[in-house]
Coordinates of C-alpha atoms and ligand atoms in Angstrom, one line a residue:
X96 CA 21.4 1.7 65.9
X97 CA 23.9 -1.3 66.2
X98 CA 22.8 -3.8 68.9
X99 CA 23.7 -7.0 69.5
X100 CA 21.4 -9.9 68.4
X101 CA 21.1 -13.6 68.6
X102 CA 18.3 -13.6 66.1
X103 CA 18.0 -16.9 63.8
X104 CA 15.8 -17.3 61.3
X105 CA 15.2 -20.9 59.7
X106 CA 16.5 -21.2 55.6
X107 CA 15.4 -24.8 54.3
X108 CA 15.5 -26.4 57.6
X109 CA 19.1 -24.8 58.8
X110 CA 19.2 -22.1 61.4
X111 CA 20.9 -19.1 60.4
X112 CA 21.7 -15.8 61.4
X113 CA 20.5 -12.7 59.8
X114 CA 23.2 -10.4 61.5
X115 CA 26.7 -9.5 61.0
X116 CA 29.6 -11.0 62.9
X117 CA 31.7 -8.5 64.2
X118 CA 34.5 -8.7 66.8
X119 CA 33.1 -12.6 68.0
X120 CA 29.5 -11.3 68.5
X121 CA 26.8 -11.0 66.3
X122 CA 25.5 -8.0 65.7
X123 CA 22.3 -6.4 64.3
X124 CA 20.9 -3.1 62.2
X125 CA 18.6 -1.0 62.0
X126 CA 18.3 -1.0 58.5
X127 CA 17.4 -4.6 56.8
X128 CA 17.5 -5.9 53.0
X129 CA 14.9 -8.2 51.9
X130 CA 16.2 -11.7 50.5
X131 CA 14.3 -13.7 48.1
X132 CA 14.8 -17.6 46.7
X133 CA 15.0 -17.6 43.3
X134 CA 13.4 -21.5 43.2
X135 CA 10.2 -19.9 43.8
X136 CA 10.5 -16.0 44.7
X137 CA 9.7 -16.5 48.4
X138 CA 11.1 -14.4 50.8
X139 CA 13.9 -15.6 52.8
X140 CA 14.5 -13.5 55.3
X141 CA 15.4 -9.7 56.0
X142 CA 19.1 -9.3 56.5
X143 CA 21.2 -6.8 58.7
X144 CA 22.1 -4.0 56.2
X145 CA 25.0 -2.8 57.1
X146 CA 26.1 1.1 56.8
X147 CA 29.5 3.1 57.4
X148 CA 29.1 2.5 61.2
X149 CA 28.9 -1.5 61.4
X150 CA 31.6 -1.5 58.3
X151 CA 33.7 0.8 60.8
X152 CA 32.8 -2.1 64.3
X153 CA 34.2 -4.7 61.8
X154 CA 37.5 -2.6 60.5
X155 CA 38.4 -1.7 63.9
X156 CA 37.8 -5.5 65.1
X157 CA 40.3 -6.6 63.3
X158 CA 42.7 -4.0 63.4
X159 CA 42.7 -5.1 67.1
X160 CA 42.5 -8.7 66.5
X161 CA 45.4 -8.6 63.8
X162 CA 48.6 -7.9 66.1
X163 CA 47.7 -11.7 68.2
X164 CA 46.8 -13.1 65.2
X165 CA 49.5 -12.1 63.3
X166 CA 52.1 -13.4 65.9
X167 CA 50.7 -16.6 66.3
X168 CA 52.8 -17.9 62.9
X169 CA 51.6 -19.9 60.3
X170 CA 51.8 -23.2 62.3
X171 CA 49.8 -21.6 65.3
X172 CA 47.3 -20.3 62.5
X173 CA 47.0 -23.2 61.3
X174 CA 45.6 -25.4 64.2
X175 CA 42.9 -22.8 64.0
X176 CA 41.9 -22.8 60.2
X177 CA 42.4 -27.1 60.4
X178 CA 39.4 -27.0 62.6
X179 CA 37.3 -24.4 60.6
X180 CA 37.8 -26.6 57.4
X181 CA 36.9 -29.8 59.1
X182 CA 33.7 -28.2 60.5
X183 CA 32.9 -26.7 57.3
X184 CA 33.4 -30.4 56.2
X185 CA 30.9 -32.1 59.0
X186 CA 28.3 -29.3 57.5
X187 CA 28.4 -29.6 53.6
X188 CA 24.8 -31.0 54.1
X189 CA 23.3 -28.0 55.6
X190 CA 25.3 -25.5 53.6
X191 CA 25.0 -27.1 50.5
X192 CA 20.7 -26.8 51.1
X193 CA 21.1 -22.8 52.4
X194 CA 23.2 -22.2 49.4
X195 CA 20.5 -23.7 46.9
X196 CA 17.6 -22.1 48.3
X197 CA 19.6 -18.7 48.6
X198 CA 21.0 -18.4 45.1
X199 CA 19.4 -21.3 43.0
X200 CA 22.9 -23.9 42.2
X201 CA 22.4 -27.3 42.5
X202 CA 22.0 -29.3 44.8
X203 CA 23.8 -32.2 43.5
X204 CA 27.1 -30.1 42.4
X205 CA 26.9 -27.9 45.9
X206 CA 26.7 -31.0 48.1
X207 CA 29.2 -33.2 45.8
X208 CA 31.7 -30.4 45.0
X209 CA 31.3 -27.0 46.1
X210 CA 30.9 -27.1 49.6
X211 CA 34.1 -29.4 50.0
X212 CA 35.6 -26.9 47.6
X213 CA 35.2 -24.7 50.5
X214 CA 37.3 -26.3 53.3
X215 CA 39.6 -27.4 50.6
X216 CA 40.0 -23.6 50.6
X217 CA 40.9 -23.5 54.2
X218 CA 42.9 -26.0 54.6
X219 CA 45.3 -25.9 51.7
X220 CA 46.2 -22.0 51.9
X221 CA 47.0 -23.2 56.1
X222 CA 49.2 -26.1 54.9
X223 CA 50.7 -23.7 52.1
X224 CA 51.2 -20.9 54.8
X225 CA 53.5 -23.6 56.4
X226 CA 55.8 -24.2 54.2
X227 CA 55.7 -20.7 52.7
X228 CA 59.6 -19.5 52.5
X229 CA 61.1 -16.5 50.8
X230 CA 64.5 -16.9 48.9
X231 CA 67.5 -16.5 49.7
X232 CA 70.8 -15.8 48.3
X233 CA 74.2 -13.7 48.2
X234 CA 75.3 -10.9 46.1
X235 CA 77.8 -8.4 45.8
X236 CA 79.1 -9.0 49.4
X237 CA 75.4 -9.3 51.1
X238 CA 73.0 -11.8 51.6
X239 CA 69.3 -11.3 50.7
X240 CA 66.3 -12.4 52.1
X241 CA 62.6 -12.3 51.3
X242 CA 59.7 -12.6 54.1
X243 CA 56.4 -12.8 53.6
X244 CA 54.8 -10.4 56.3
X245 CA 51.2 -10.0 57.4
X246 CA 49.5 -6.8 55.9
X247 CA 46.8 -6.4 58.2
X248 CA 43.1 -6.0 57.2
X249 CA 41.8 -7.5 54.6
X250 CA 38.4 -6.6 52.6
X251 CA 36.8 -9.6 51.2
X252 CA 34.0 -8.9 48.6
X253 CA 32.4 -11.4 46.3
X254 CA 29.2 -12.4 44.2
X255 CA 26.3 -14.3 44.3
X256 CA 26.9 -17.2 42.0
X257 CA 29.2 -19.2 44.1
X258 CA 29.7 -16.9 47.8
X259 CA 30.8 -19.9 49.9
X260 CA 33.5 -21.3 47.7
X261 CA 34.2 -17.5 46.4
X262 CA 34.8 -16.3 50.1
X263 CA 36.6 -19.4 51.3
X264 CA 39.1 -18.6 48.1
X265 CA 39.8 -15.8 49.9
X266 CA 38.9 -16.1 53.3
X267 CA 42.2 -18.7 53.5
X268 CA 45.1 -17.3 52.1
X269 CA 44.1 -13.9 53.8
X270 CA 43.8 -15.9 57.3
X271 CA 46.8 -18.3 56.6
X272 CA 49.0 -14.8 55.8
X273 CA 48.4 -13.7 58.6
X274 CA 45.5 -11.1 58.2
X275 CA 42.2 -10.0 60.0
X276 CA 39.7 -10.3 57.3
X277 CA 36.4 -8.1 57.3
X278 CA 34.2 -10.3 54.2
X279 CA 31.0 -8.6 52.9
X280 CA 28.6 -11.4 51.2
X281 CA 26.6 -10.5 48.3
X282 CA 23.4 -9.2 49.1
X283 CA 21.7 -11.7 46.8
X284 CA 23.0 -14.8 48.8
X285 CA 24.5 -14.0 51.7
X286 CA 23.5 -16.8 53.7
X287 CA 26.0 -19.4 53.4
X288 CA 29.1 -16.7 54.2
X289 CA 26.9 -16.1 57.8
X290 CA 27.5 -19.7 58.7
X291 CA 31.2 -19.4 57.7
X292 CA 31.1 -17.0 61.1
X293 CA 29.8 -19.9 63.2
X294 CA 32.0 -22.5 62.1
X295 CA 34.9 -19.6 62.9
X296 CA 33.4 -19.1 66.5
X297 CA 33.1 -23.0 66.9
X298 CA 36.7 -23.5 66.0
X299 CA 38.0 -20.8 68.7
X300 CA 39.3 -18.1 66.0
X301 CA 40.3 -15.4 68.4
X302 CA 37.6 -12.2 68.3
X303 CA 37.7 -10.2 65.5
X304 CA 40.3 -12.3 63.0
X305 CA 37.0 -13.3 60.8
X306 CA 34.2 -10.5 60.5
X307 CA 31.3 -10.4 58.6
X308 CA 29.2 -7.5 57.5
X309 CA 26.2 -8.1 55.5
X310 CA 24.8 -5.5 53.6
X311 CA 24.1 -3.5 50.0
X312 CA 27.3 -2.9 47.8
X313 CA 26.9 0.3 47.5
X314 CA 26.8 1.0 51.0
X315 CA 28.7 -1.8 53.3
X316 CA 30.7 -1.8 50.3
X317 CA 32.0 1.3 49.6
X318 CA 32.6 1.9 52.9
X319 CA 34.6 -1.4 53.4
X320 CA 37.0 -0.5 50.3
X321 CA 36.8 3.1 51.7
X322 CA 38.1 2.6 55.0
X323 CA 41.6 4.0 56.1
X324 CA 42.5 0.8 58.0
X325 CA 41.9 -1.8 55.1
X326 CA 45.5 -2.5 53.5
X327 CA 44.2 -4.9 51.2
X328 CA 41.1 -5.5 48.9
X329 CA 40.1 -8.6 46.9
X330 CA 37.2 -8.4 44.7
X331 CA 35.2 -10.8 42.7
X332 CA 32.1 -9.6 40.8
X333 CA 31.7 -7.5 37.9
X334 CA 33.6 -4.9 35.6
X335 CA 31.7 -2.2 36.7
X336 CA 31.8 -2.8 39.8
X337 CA 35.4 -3.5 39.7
X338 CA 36.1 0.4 38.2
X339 CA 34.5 1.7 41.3
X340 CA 36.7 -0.3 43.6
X341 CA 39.7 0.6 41.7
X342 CA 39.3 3.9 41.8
X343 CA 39.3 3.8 46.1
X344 CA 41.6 1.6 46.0
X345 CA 44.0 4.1 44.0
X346 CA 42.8 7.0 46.1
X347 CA 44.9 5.3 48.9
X348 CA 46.9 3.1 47.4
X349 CA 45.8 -0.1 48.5
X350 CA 46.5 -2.9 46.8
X351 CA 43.5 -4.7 45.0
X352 CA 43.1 -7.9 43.4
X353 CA 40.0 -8.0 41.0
X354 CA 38.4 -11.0 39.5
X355 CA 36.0 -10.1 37.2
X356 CA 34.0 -11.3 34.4
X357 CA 34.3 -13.2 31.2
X358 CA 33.3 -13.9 27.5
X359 CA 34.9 -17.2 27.3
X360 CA 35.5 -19.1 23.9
X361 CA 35.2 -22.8 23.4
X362 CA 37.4 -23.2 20.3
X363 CA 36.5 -26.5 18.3
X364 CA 38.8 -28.0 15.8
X365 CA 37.8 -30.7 13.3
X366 CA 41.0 -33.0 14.6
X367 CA 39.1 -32.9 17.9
X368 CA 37.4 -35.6 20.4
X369 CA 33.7 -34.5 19.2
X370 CA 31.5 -36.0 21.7
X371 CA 33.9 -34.4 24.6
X372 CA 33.5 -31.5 22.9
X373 CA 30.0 -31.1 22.3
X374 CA 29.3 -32.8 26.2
X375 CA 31.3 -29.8 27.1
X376 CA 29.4 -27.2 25.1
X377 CA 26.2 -28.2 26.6
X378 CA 28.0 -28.0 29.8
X379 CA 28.3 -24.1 29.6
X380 CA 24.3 -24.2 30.6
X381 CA 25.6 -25.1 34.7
X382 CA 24.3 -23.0 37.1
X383 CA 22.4 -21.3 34.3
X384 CA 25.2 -19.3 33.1
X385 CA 26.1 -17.6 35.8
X386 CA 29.8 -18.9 35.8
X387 CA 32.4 -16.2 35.3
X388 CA 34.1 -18.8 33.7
X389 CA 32.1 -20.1 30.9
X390 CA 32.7 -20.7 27.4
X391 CA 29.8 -19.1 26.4
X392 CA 31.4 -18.5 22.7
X393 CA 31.7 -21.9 21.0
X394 CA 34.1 -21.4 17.8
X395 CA 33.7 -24.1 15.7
X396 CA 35.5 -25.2 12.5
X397 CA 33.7 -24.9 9.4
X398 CA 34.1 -28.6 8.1
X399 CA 32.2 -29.9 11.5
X400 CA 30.0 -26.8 12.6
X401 CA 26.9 -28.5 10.8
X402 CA 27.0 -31.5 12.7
X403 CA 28.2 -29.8 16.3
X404 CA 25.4 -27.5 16.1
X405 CA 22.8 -30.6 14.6
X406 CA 24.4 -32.2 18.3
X407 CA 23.8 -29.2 20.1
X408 CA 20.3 -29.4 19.4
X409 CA 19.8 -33.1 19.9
X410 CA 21.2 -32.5 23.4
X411 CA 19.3 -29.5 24.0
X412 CA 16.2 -31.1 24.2
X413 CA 17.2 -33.6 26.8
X414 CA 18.2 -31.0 29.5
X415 CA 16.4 -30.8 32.7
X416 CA 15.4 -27.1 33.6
X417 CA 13.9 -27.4 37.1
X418 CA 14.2 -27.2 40.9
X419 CA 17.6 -27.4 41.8
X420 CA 16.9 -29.5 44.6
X421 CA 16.1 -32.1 42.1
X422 CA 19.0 -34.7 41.6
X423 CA 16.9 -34.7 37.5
X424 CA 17.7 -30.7 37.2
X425 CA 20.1 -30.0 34.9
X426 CA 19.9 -26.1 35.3
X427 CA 18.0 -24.2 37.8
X428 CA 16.3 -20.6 37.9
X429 CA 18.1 -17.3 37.3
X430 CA 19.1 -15.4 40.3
X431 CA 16.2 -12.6 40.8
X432 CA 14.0 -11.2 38.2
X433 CA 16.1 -8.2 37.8
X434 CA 18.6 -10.5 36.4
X435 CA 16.5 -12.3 34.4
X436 CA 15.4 -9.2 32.8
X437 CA 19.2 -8.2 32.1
X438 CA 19.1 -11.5 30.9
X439 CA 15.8 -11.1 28.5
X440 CA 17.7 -7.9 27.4
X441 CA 20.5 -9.4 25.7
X442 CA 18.2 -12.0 24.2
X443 CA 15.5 -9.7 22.5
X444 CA 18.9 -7.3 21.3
X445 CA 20.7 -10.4 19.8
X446 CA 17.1 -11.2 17.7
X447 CA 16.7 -7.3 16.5
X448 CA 20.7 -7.3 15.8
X449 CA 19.5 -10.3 13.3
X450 CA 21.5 -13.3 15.2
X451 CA 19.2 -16.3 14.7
X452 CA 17.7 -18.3 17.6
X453 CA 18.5 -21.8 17.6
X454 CA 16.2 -22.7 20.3
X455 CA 15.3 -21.2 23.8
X456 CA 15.2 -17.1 24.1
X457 CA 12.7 -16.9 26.8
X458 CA 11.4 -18.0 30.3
X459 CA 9.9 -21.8 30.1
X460 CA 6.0 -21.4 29.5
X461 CA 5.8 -24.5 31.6
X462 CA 7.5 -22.9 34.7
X463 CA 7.8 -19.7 34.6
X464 CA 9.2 -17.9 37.4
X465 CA 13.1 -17.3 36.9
X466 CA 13.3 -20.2 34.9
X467 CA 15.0 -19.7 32.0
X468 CA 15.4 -21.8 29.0
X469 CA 18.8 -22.9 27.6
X470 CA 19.5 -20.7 24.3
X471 CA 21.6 -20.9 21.7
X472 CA 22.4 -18.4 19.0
X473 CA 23.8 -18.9 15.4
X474 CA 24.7 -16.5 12.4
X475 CA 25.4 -13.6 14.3
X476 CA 26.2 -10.1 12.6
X477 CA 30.0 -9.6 13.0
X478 CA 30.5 -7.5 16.5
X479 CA 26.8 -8.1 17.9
X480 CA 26.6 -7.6 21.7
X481 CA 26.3 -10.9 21.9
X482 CA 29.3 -12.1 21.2
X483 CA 31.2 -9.4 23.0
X484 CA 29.6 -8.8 26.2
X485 CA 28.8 -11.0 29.1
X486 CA 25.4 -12.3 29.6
X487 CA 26.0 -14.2 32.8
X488 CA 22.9 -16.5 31.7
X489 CA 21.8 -19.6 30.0
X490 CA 22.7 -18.0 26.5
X491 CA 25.4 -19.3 24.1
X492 CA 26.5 -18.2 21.0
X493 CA 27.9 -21.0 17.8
X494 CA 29.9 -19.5 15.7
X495 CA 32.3 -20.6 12.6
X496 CA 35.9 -20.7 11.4
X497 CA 38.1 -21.6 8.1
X498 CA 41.5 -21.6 9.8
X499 CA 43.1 -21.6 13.1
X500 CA 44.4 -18.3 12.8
X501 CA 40.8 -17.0 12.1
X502 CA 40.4 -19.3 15.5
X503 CA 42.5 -17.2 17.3
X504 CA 41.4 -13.5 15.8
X505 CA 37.9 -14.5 17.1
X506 CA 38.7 -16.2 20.8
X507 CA 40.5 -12.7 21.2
X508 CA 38.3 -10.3 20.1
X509 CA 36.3 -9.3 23.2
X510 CA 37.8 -7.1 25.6
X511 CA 37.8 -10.0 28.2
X512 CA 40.5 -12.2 28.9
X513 CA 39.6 -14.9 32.0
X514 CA 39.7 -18.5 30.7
X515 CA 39.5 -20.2 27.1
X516 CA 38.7 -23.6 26.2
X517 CA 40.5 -25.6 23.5
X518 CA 39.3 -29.0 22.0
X519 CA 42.2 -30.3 19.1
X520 CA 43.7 -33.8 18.8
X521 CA 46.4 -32.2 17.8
X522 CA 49.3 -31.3 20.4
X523 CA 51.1 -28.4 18.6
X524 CA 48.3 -27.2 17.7
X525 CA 46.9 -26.7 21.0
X526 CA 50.4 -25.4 22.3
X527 CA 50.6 -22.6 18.9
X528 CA 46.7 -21.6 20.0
X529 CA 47.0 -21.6 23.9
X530 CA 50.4 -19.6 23.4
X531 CA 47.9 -17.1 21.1
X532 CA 45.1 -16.7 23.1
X533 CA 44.7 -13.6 25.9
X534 CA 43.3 -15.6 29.1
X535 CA 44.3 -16.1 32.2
X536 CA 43.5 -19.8 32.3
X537 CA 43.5 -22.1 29.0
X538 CA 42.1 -25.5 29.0
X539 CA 42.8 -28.1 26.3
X540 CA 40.9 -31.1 25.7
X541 CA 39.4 -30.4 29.6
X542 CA 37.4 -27.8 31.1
X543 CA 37.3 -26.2 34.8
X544 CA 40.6 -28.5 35.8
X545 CA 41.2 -26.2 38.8
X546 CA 44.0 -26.4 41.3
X547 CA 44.8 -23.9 43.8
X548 CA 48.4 -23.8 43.5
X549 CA 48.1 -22.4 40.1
X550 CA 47.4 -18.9 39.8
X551 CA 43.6 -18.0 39.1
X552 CA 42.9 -14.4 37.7
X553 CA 42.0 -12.9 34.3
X554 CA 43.5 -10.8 31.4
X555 CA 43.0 -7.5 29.9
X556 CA 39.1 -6.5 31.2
X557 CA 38.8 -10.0 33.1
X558 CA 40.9 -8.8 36.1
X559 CA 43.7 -7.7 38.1
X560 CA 46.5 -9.5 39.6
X561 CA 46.7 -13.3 40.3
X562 CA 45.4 -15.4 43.3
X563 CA 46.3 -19.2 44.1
X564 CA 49.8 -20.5 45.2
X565 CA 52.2 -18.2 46.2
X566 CA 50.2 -15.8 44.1
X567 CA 47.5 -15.1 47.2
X568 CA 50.1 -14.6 49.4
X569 CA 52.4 -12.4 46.7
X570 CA 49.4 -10.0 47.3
X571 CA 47.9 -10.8 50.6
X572 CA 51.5 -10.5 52.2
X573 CA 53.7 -7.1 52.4
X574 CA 56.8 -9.1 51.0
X575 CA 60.4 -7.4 52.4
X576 CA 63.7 -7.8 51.0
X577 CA 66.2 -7.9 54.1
X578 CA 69.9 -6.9 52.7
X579 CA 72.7 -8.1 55.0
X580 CA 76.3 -7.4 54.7
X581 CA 78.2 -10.2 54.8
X582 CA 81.4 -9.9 57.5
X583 CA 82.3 -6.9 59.5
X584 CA 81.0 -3.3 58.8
Ligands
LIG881 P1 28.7 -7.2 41.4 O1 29.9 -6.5 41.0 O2 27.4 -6.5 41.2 O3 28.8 -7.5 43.0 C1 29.9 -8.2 43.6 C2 30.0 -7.8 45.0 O4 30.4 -6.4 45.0 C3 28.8 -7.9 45.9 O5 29.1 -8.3 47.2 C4 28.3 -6.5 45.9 O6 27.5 -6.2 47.0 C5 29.6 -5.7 45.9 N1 29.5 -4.3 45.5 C6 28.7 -3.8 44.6 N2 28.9 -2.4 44.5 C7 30.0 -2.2 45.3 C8 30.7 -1.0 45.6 N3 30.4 0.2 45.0 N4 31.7 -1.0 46.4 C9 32.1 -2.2 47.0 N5 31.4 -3.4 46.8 C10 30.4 -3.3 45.9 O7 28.7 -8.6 40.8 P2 27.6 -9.8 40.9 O8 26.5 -9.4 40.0 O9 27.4 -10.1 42.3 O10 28.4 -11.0 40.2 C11 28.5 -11.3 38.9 C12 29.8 -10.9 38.3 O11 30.9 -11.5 39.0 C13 29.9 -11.4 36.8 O12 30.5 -10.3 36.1 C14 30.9 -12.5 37.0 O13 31.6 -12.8 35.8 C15 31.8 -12.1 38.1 N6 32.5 -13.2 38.7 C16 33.8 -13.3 38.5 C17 34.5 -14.4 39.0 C18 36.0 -14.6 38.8 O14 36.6 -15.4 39.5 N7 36.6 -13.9 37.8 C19 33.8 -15.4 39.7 C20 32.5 -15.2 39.9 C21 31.8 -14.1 39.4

C-alpha cells in the first residue's frame, strides 16, 4: 500500500525522513529495509522499500513535471537549482553527521570537502547549462545547427561510498538539461539523498522535477531502469551490477552512462618526489578503501621498492583506525559485515595464493566490529586475484618493476580502466606513460585533482560513456542537428 507519510525519524541528532519523495509529497510503503551504522552496527532506522508501484508514482511524476520544467530554459532552471545548492551549503553540518553515521566516511573530509562537493555539483552544471551553445556553421549551401534538447526522465542510481556527492554529480547536469530526475539511493546509505528532497521542496522545485524512491536494487531498481518512460540511465556502482543495467538498457535502447569500478595503479619511478609519493600510497587507505578510484596497486621501481615499502610500514603504524567522528581517525569501519566478509575473502585467498602479508589482514582485535585494519601485500604470484580484482577495502598490493615499459605492461593488465596514478620527476616520461596507460583519468605527480568540466568516466571494464563538462549534457541532452538551406527553395 502507498500512503502518504510525514514520518521522521532522528539520525545523529538530524531529522530525516524514511519515505520516498514522489511528485512534491512524501510518500510511504508497506514494505521497509532495515538500515544499520557501520560505526557500531546499530540500527538506524527502517526505510520505505520501494516496489514496481512507487518506482511507477515517481516515473509518471516526472513525466508530468518535465514538459514545465523543460520550458522554463536554463536561466529559469537555474534560479531554482542556485537556491538548492545554497541550502545544501547552509546544511553541510547536518549532512555531513547523517552521512557518517549512515555509511561510516569521515567526518572531517564530509564536513570539509564532500558535502560542499555537493552544491558545487548543483551549481556549476546550472551555470554550465547557461552558457551551454551548440555550433554552428555553413556547408554546401546550408547552415547547421546543434541544440542541446531536454530528454525527459532521468534514472539516477548510485552507491554507498559517497551517495550525496554521487547523486549531486548527477542530480545537476540532469536538472540543469532540462530533465525530471527519479534518483534511487543505495540501500546501505540512503539517508543523505532523502534530505536532498527537502532542500528541493525548500527551494520551490516545481512537483515532480526531483523524485526519490528508496528502496532494494533489485527491486526499486530494476524497475527504475525497466520503466518505458525513463529515456536516460546513469549508473554508478559495480560491474555486475552494471551488466544487468546494460542489458535493460539495450532492451529499449536507452541510453546509459556507467561508472563502475576500478583496480587503480600507483606507478612509482625512482626519478620521483618520494615522500609525495609514499604520503600518497598511504592515502589509498581513505574511507577504508571503498573509493572507486583508488590506487590500490602501487608499482614501484626496483632500485627504490626496498625503501618505499620500509616507508610504507613506518607509516602504517601511525594511522588512526577509529570512529569516524573523530577528527584523530584516519580510516573508519567497513560498510556492513557482509562487506567486510567480501572483504576477509579476498584477504584469506591472497595468503593461500602465497602473496605475503606485510601487515594487517584482519579486523582490529582492539575494536572489532567493521573495523578493519590497513593491509598491505607484497610478493604476489603473477595473476593473483589480488592484483586483478577490486577489493573495495583497506587492502593494497606493492609490487616491483625493472623498466618503464614493464611499468606500463603491469598498470594495464587488469581488465579495469578508471584512473591511474603516476609519480616521475621526469616530464616525458610521464607524458610517454600517461599516453600508454588504459584509464579514464591519469594523474601525475597529484592524486584525485578533480574538476567538473573534465570528463569523468572509466575505460574498458571501468565504465561507459563520459560525464562532466559538456560531457553530462552530450548524454543527458537529445542533441539535434538543424540543416537550413541557405536562400530561397
Ligand atoms: P552496486 O552495484 O551493488 O549498487 C549500486 C546501486 O545500484 C545501488 O543503489 C543499488 O541499489 C543499485 N542496484 C543494485 N542492483 C540493481 C539492479 N539490478 N538494477 C538497478 N539498480 C540496482 O554497487 P555498490 O556496492 O553500492 O558500490 C560499490 C561499487 O561502486 C564499486 O564497484 C565501486 O568501484 C563502484 N563505484 C564507482 C564509482 C565511479 O565513479 N566509477 C564511484 C563510486 C563507486
Amino acid at each position: 500500500m502507498i500512503t502518504q507519510s510525514n514520518k521522521r525519524i532522528q539520525i545523529a541528532g538530524v531529522e530525516v525522513s524514511p519515505d520516498h519523495y514522489i511528485g512534491g509529497k512524501r510518500v510511504g510503503s508497506a514494505q521497509v529495509f532495515t538500515v544499520v551504522s557501520p560505526i557500531d552496527e546499530s540500527v538506524l532506522g527502517e526505510v520505505a522499500s520501494a516496489g514496481a508501484a512507487e518506482v511507477d508514482l515517481a516515473v509518471q511524476a516526472a513525466k508530468q513535471a518535465f514538459p514545465e520544467w523543460a520550458a522554463l530554459g536554463a536561466k529559469g532552471r537555474g534560479v531554482y537549482l542556485r537556491k538548492l545548492a545554497e541550502l545544501i551549503e547552509a546544511h553541510v553540518e547536518q549532512l555531513a553527521i547523517v552521512e557518517t553515521t549512515n555509511n561510516g566516511s569521515l567526518l572531517e573530509a564530509s564536513r570539509l570537502r564532500v558535502m560542499k562537493r555537493g552544491a558545487h555539483n548543483i551549481r556549476f552544471f546550472a551555470e554550465w547549462a547557461e552558457k551551454l551553445e551548440g555550433e554552428a556553421w555553413e556547408s554546401n549551401g546550408s547552415h547547421y545547427s546543434v541544440h542541446y534538447e531536454p530528454s525527459g526522465v532521468s534514472a539516477l542510481i548510485t552507491p554507498w561510498n559517497a551517495p550525496f556527492m554521487l547523486s549531486t554529480w548527477k542530480v545537476g547536469p540532469a536538472l540543469a538539461a532540462g530533465n525530471t530526475v527519479v534518483v534511487k539511493p543505495p540501500e546501505w546509505a540512503p539517508f543523505t539523498c532523502s534530505m536532498l528532497a527537502d532542500f528541493a521542496e525548500e527551494a520551490g522545485l516545481p512537483a515532480g522535477v526531483l523524485n526519490i524512491v528508496q528502496g532494494i536494487g533489485e527491486e526499486a531498481g530494476a524497475a527504475l531502469v525497466n520503466h518505458p518512460d525513463v529515456s536516460r540511465i546513469s549508473f554508478t556502482g559495480s560491474g555486475e551490477t552494471g551488466r544487468i543495467i546494460g542489458k535493460a538498457a539495450a532492451e529499449r535502447i536507452v541510453p546509459v552512462s556507467m561508472e563502475l569500478g576500478g583496480k587503480s595503479p600507483l606507478v612509482v619511478f625512482a626519478d620521483a618526489d618520494f615522500d609525495a609519493a609514499l604520503r600518497t600510497a598511504i592515502g589509498q587507505y581513505d574511507n577504508a578503501g571503498q573509493v572507486c578510484l583508488a590506487g590500490t596497486r602501487i608499482l614501484v621501481e626496483e632500485s627504490i621498492a626496498e625503501k618505499f615499502l620500509a616507508g610504507m610500514k613506518a607509516a602504517a603504524q601511525n594511522i588512526v583506525l577509529g570512529d569516524p567522528r573523530n577528527a584523530a581517525t584516519d580510516v573508519g569501519p567497513l560498510i556492513t559485515r557482509e562487506h567486510l566478509q567480501r572483504v576477509q575473502g579476498f584477504v584469506d585467498r591472497a595468503i593461500a595464493a602465497g602473496a605475503e602479508l606485510v601487515y594487517g589482514g584482519s579486523v582490529s582485535a582492539e575494536l572489532g566490529g567493521l573495523y578493519f585494519q590497513p593491509t598491505l601485500f607484497t610478493n604476489i604470484p603473477e595473476g593473483a586475484e589480488i592484483v586483478r580484482e577490486e577489493v573495495f577495502g583497506p587492502v593494497l598490493t606493492l609490487q616491483t618493476f625493472a623498466t618503464e615499459e614493464e611499468a606500463i605492461a603491469m598498470a594495464n593488465s587488469t581488465a579495469y580502466g578508471l584512473a591511474a596514478t603516476i609519480f616521475t620527476g621526469d616530464e616525458q616520461r610521464a607524458e610517454r606513460v600517461g599516453a600508454a596507460i588504459s584509464a579514464g583519468t591519469v594523474w601525475v605527480n597529484t592524486f584525485f585533482a578533480r574538476d567538473l568540466a573534465a570528463p569523468f568516466g572509466g575505460s574498458k571494464q571501468s565504465g561507459i560513456g563520459r560525464e562532466g563538462g559538456n560531457w553530462s549534457f552530450d548524454f543527458f541532452c537529445d542533441v539535434k542537428t538543424i540543416a537550413k538551406r541557405i536562400g530561397s527553395f
